[in-house]
Structure formats: structure tokens, C-alpha cells
């Protein structure tokens, strides 16, 4: 497991070196840098088959910084933050007796995602431009079930995104599409089981495998201030079962295989 993690860290370092090298060799900027902020909302659905589901609406903010170095290269820094009071539908297991009872309750969730990606223009045809981007990203999820049997969970991923993006310029309008695949580098889940009983130890599980997919389309309208845009999007994560982590009295805990989707829309503007 340590070998896999060290290999992933090496890949991330190489990516940063590539980004730094291109930045050092940047030419005069052909266009102003882009600073974009927006509001985001969507429906989240998290599932551990046979165990737990979370679902509901989340709202938040989204932002992009695009630093244009030359006509063929830019650096994109992307981030978003979402929060929601969603629904938990699962069960509670007594670790002493082994008894399982159903539980439905509200849950307070927030999730933060950030990416840094160098981007290259790989083709241009008439009004259409095509870009290839890759880089490194991180995702942090914090959820807390609102119940005496509930506890806080912290889930963090490091991933390597690679994607294709296109823009079509027609007068004062820009139409775009973005497709991204996320290679899962490593992740961990910290379960604060002491929230249910101070004598219970907290447990940290390592997640070795998974992948993500992100897709969005975009319509922007240019104006004197910059541009306004609307972007429907879809994000999917599928993460394999974790390694076993010791609990108490010879017991071990495993984070089950899980998947999550987020379907929503962003309204944003340049400034």
C-alpha cells in the first residue's frame, strides 16, 4: 500500500514540475486572465449498496482562475464548495451485540473540490477551439448524521484529472463542453466513532482504488463587464472498498464500496 501511495505522490510531483517548466517559458499573454465566480446547486446521491444512502439538495459557490501564458497554453485553477442538509437512510449496528436497526435522519454535509491543471490548445477549426488539460486535484467531504447514533465522517481523495474541453464562438455567444476522467491516487476516511460513545476509538480507513467522471456543457454571453454563463454538470465517483482498520477487541472495520453522483447547474460571471 505504501508503494502505491509513494508512486502516486511521485506522479503528482512530476505534474507540478511540468506546470512550473511551462510557466517559466511563458510568452507574452495574448488575452487577459480570467477570474470567474458563480453560484452552484445540485442533487447529490451517495450509495453504499446494501448499507447506506445519502440524498438531497446542496448549494454553494464555484470559481475558476485561468492564467493565459501564450496562445497555446494556460493554467486553470478550479474550486467549488457545496453544503446541504440532506437525508440519511441506513442502519445502526451495535458493535457489542451485533444487533442492526434501521435509521433515517437528516445529515449535514459539505464538500470541497479543487483542481490545478495546465491546458494546451490542441486544435482549432473555424470558430471552434479544442483543449487538452491534466493536473492534480483534491476532494474533501465532511458529513454528520443528526442522530444520537450518528457520527462525523471525513473523506478525502487525491486524484489526477485529465480532460478535453471545447469552445465555439458565435458572435456574442460562446458554447462549450468539458469532459474529464479522474484517476484515483489515494484516499482515506476518518470515522469519529467517539461521537457516539467517548470510549469508542476513532477509525481511519485507507481507500486504494476508484475513479471519477465529470461532464458539463456551457453557454456564455459576452458583455461589457466580461461574460455571464450557465453550466449544467454531472459528477460521478466510484470508490472501491477500503483496507481493514483495527477497531477494538480484535475487530476490524472496512469502508464499503460506494458511489456518488452530483447533478446540478452553475450560474457564473467574469470580473
Short mmCIF file of C-alpha atoms in Angstrom, two decimals:
data_model
loop_
_atom_site.label_atom_id
_atom_site.label_comp_id
_atom_site.label_asym_id
_atom_site.label_seq_id
_atom_site.Cartn_x
_atom_site.Cartn_y
_atom_site.Cartn_z
CA UNK A 1 0.00 0.00 0.00
CA UNK A 2 2.86 2.41 0.86
CA UNK A 3 4.42 1.65 -2.53
CA UNK A 4 1.18 2.59 -4.31
CA UNK A 5 0.91 5.82 -2.32
CA UNK A 6 4.56 6.74 -2.96
CA UNK A 7 4.07 6.12 -6.69
CA UNK A 8 1.01 8.41 -6.71
CA UNK A 9 2.93 11.15 -4.88
CA UNK A 10 5.76 10.87 -7.44
CA UNK A 11 3.25 11.32 -10.29
CA UNK A 12 1.88 14.45 -8.59
CA UNK A 13 5.40 15.90 -8.21
CA UNK A 14 6.12 15.29 -11.90
CA UNK A 15 2.91 17.10 -12.87
CA UNK A 16 3.89 20.14 -10.79
CA UNK A 17 7.35 20.18 -12.38
CA UNK A 18 5.77 20.18 -15.85
CA UNK A 19 3.48 23.06 -14.87
CA UNK A 20 6.41 25.02 -13.44
CA UNK A 21 8.54 24.46 -16.56
CA UNK A 22 5.82 25.78 -18.86
CA UNK A 23 5.29 28.79 -16.60
CA UNK A 24 8.99 29.69 -16.78
CA UNK A 25 8.92 29.58 -20.58
CA UNK A 26 5.68 31.52 -20.96
CA UNK A 27 5.48 34.12 -23.71
CA UNK A 28 3.52 37.37 -23.75
CA UNK A 29 -0.11 36.88 -22.84
CA UNK A 30 -2.42 37.08 -25.86
CA UNK A 31 -5.55 37.62 -23.76
CA UNK A 32 -6.44 38.84 -20.25
CA UNK A 33 -6.52 36.30 -17.48
CA UNK A 34 -9.98 35.06 -16.48
CA UNK A 35 -11.41 35.33 -12.96
CA UNK A 36 -14.82 33.70 -12.66
CA UNK A 37 -17.18 33.19 -9.70
CA UNK A 38 -20.64 31.65 -9.54
CA UNK A 39 -23.40 30.01 -7.58
CA UNK A 40 -23.95 26.27 -7.81
CA UNK A 41 -26.74 23.90 -6.82
CA UNK A 42 -27.43 20.26 -7.39
CA UNK A 43 -28.84 16.91 -6.30
CA UNK A 44 -26.43 14.52 -4.58
CA UNK A 45 -26.92 10.76 -4.28
CA UNK A 46 -24.42 8.67 -2.28
CA UNK A 47 -24.81 4.89 -2.07
CA UNK A 48 -23.13 2.04 -0.20
CA UNK A 49 -25.06 -0.89 -1.73
CA UNK A 50 -26.93 -2.82 0.94
CA UNK A 51 -25.85 -0.44 3.71
CA UNK A 52 -26.42 3.30 3.42
CA UNK A 53 -27.69 6.05 1.13
CA UNK A 54 -27.50 9.83 1.38
CA UNK A 55 -29.52 12.07 -0.92
CA UNK A 56 -30.70 15.64 -1.17
CA UNK A 57 -30.03 19.14 -2.48
CA UNK A 58 -26.78 21.01 -1.96
CA UNK A 59 -25.90 24.66 -2.70
CA UNK A 60 -22.66 26.56 -2.82
CA UNK A 61 -20.10 28.57 -4.76
CA UNK A 62 -17.81 27.85 -7.70
CA UNK A 63 -14.74 29.62 -9.02
CA UNK A 64 -12.16 29.48 -11.84
CA UNK A 65 -8.89 31.31 -12.37
CA UNK A 66 -7.41 30.93 -15.86
CA UNK A 67 -3.90 32.31 -16.36
CA UNK A 68 -3.19 32.71 -20.08
CA UNK A 69 0.54 32.34 -20.83
CA UNK A 70 0.56 32.14 -24.61
CA UNK A 71 -1.78 31.30 -27.47
CA UNK A 72 -1.42 27.54 -26.86
CA UNK A 73 -1.07 27.25 -23.10
CA UNK A 74 -2.92 28.33 -19.96
CA UNK A 75 -3.14 27.25 -16.34
CA UNK A 76 -6.58 26.65 -14.81
CA UNK A 77 -7.25 26.66 -11.06
CA UNK A 78 -10.75 25.46 -10.23
CA UNK A 79 -12.59 25.13 -6.94
CA UNK A 80 -16.06 24.65 -5.53
CA UNK A 81 -17.75 24.39 -2.15
CA UNK A 82 -21.20 22.86 -1.58
CA UNK A 83 -23.29 22.50 1.58
CA UNK A 84 -26.61 20.78 2.28
CA UNK A 85 -28.91 19.37 4.94
CA UNK A 86 -29.62 16.04 3.25
CA UNK A 87 -31.29 12.73 4.11
CA UNK A 88 -29.56 9.68 5.61
CA UNK A 89 -31.21 6.31 5.06
CA UNK A 90 -29.31 3.40 6.61
CA UNK A 91 -28.88 1.37 9.73
CA UNK A 92 -27.04 1.24 13.05
CA UNK A 93 -25.07 -1.77 14.26
CA UNK A 94 -24.37 -2.41 17.92
CA UNK A 95 -20.69 -3.43 17.98
CA UNK A 96 -21.24 -5.33 21.24
CA UNK A 97 -24.38 -7.35 20.49
CA UNK A 98 -24.20 -7.24 16.69
CA UNK A 99 -27.85 -6.13 16.52
CA UNK A 100 -28.74 -4.00 13.47
CA UNK A 101 -31.59 -1.48 13.49
CA UNK A 102 -32.77 0.87 10.69
CA UNK A 103 -32.10 4.58 10.96
CA UNK A 104 -33.46 7.53 8.99
CA UNK A 105 -32.25 11.01 9.87
CA UNK A 106 -31.04 14.31 8.50
CA UNK A 107 -27.35 14.83 7.78
CA UNK A 108 -25.24 17.96 7.48
CA UNK A 109 -22.80 17.63 4.58
CA UNK A 110 -20.27 19.89 2.92
CA UNK A 111 -17.81 19.07 0.18
CA UNK A 112 -14.83 20.99 -1.22
CA UNK A 113 -13.07 20.19 -4.51
CA UNK A 114 -10.01 21.88 -6.03
CA UNK A 115 -8.04 21.25 -9.24
CA UNK A 116 -4.93 22.76 -10.79
CA UNK A 117 -4.49 21.92 -14.48
CA UNK A 118 -2.19 23.08 -17.25
CA UNK A 119 -4.12 23.25 -20.51
CA UNK A 120 -2.96 23.07 -24.12
CA UNK A 121 -4.82 24.10 -27.27
CA UNK A 122 -4.51 21.02 -29.48
CA UNK A 123 -6.67 22.03 -32.46
CA UNK A 124 -8.63 24.90 -33.96
CA UNK A 125 -11.24 24.75 -36.71
CA UNK A 126 -13.09 27.89 -37.70
CA UNK A 127 -14.87 29.21 -34.62
CA UNK A 128 -14.08 26.09 -32.55
CA UNK A 129 -11.07 25.60 -30.29
CA UNK A 130 -10.10 22.30 -28.64
CA UNK A 131 -8.04 21.93 -25.45
CA UNK A 132 -6.35 19.10 -23.54
CA UNK A 133 -5.80 19.52 -19.81
CA UNK A 134 -4.41 17.41 -16.95
CA UNK A 135 -3.22 18.01 -13.41
CA UNK A 136 -3.88 17.20 -9.78
CA UNK A 137 -6.96 17.60 -7.60
CA UNK A 138 -8.27 17.08 -4.11
CA UNK A 139 -11.70 16.40 -2.67
CA UNK A 140 -12.83 16.70 0.96
CA UNK A 141 -16.25 15.59 2.25
CA UNK A 142 -17.50 16.11 5.80
CA UNK A 143 -20.82 14.62 6.88
CA UNK A 144 -22.53 14.28 10.23
CA UNK A 145 -25.75 12.35 10.77
CA UNK A 146 -28.12 14.30 13.01
CA UNK A 147 -28.87 11.49 15.47
CA UNK A 148 -27.61 10.21 18.83
CA UNK A 149 -26.39 7.18 16.85
CA UNK A 150 -24.75 9.34 14.20
CA UNK A 151 -21.14 10.47 13.98
CA UNK A 152 -18.88 12.67 11.88
CA UNK A 153 -17.06 11.26 8.83
CA UNK A 154 -14.22 12.95 6.98
CA UNK A 155 -13.49 11.63 3.49
CA UNK A 156 -10.56 12.93 1.46
CA UNK A 157 -9.31 11.99 -2.02
CA UNK A 158 -6.31 12.96 -4.11
CA UNK A 159 -6.89 12.43 -7.82
CA UNK A 160 -5.31 13.09 -11.21
CA UNK A 161 -7.73 14.66 -13.73
CA UNK A 162 -7.30 14.51 -17.49
CA UNK A 163 -9.83 16.15 -19.77
CA UNK A 164 -10.89 17.59 -23.09
CA UNK A 165 -12.57 20.98 -23.46
CA UNK A 166 -14.01 22.78 -26.47
CA UNK A 167 -15.29 26.30 -27.12
CA UNK A 168 -17.31 27.52 -30.11
CA UNK A 169 -17.50 31.30 -30.58
CA UNK A 170 -20.52 32.70 -32.45
CA UNK A 171 -20.90 36.45 -32.17
CA UNK A 172 -21.56 37.39 -28.54
CA UNK A 173 -22.10 33.76 -27.53
CA UNK A 174 -19.71 31.02 -26.50
CA UNK A 175 -20.85 27.40 -26.41
CA UNK A 176 -18.64 24.88 -24.68
CA UNK A 177 -18.31 21.33 -23.40
CA UNK A 178 -15.94 19.73 -20.89
CA UNK A 179 -15.30 16.02 -20.29
CA UNK A 180 -12.93 14.82 -17.57
CA UNK A 181 -11.72 11.47 -16.22
CA UNK A 182 -10.30 11.41 -12.69
CA UNK A 183 -7.65 8.82 -11.84
CA UNK A 184 -7.93 7.97 -8.13
CA UNK A 185 -4.49 8.36 -6.48
CA UNK A 186 -5.39 7.59 -2.85
CA UNK A 187 -7.99 8.40 -0.22
CA UNK A 188 -8.86 7.98 3.41
CA UNK A 189 -11.94 8.00 5.62
CA UNK A 190 -11.85 9.06 9.26
CA UNK A 191 -14.89 7.94 11.26
CA UNK A 192 -15.34 9.80 14.55
CA UNK A 193 -16.96 6.90 16.38
CA UNK A 194 -16.19 8.61 19.68
CA UNK A 195 -19.13 10.92 18.86
CA UNK A 196 -21.46 8.02 19.76
CA UNK A 197 -19.55 7.00 22.88
CA UNK A 198 -16.37 8.60 24.27
CA UNK A 199 -14.94 5.13 24.93
CA UNK A 200 -15.13 4.22 21.23
CA UNK A 201 -11.91 4.86 19.27
CA UNK A 202 -11.93 6.86 16.05
CA UNK A 203 -11.04 4.79 12.99
CA UNK A 204 -9.17 5.77 9.81
CA UNK A 205 -9.50 3.61 6.69
CA UNK A 206 -7.34 3.87 3.57
CA UNK A 207 -9.05 3.74 0.17
CA UNK A 208 -6.73 2.35 -2.53
CA UNK A 209 -8.84 2.41 -5.69
CA UNK A 210 -11.57 4.24 -7.57
CA UNK A 211 -12.28 6.70 -10.39
CA UNK A 212 -14.34 9.75 -11.19
CA UNK A 213 -16.05 11.25 -14.24
CA UNK A 214 -17.12 14.86 -14.74
CA UNK A 215 -19.05 16.31 -17.69
CA UNK A 216 -20.57 19.72 -18.33
CA UNK A 217 -21.88 21.92 -21.12
CA UNK A 218 -21.77 25.70 -21.13
CA UNK A 219 -23.42 28.73 -22.66
CA UNK A 220 -21.79 32.12 -22.14
CA UNK A 221 -22.93 35.58 -23.25
CA UNK A 222 -20.27 38.26 -23.67
CA UNK A 223 -20.93 41.78 -22.41
CA UNK A 224 -19.09 44.94 -21.40
CA UNK A 225 -18.30 43.51 -17.95
CA UNK A 226 -16.96 40.19 -19.24
CA UNK A 227 -19.45 37.36 -19.59
CA UNK A 228 -22.32 35.56 -17.88
CA UNK A 229 -22.66 31.80 -18.11
CA UNK A 230 -24.87 28.84 -17.32
CA UNK A 231 -23.29 25.37 -16.95
CA UNK A 232 -25.28 22.16 -16.34
CA UNK A 233 -22.92 19.49 -14.99
CA UNK A 234 -22.67 15.89 -13.81
CA UNK A 235 -20.06 14.39 -11.45
CA UNK A 236 -19.67 10.68 -10.66
CA UNK A 237 -17.37 8.88 -8.22
CA UNK A 238 -16.95 5.14 -7.75
CA UNK A 239 -14.59 4.11 -4.93
CA UNK A 240 -13.63 0.56 -4.00
CA UNK A 241 -13.78 -0.99 -0.55
CA UNK A 242 -11.14 0.27 1.87
CA UNK A 243 -8.41 -1.60 3.64
CA UNK A 244 -9.39 -3.10 7.02
CA UNK A 245 -8.59 -0.91 10.03
CA UNK A 246 -8.35 -2.21 13.63
CA UNK A 247 -11.18 -1.25 15.96
CA UNK A 248 -11.44 -2.95 19.37
CA UNK A 249 -11.20 -6.47 20.81
CA UNK A 250 -9.78 -7.89 17.61
CA UNK A 251 -12.50 -6.34 15.43
CA UNK A 252 -11.69 -4.57 12.18
CA UNK A 253 -13.79 -2.07 10.22
CA UNK A 254 -13.98 -1.70 6.43
CA UNK A 255 -15.42 1.21 4.48
CA UNK A 256 -17.67 -0.46 1.84
CA UNK A 257 -17.51 0.13 -1.89
CA UNK A 258 -19.51 3.26 -2.64
CA UNK A 259 -20.61 5.53 -5.45
CA UNK A 260 -21.82 9.11 -5.51
CA UNK A 261 -23.30 11.38 -8.13
CA UNK A 262 -23.94 15.11 -8.25
CA UNK A 263 -26.18 16.60 -10.94
CA UNK A 264 -26.60 20.35 -10.99
CA UNK A 265 -26.11 23.74 -12.62
CA UNK A 266 -23.75 26.68 -12.17
CA UNK A 267 -24.55 30.35 -12.85
CA UNK A 268 -21.36 32.41 -13.02
CA UNK A 269 -19.76 35.63 -14.27
CA UNK A 270 -16.31 37.03 -15.08
CA UNK A 271 -14.87 40.02 -13.31
#
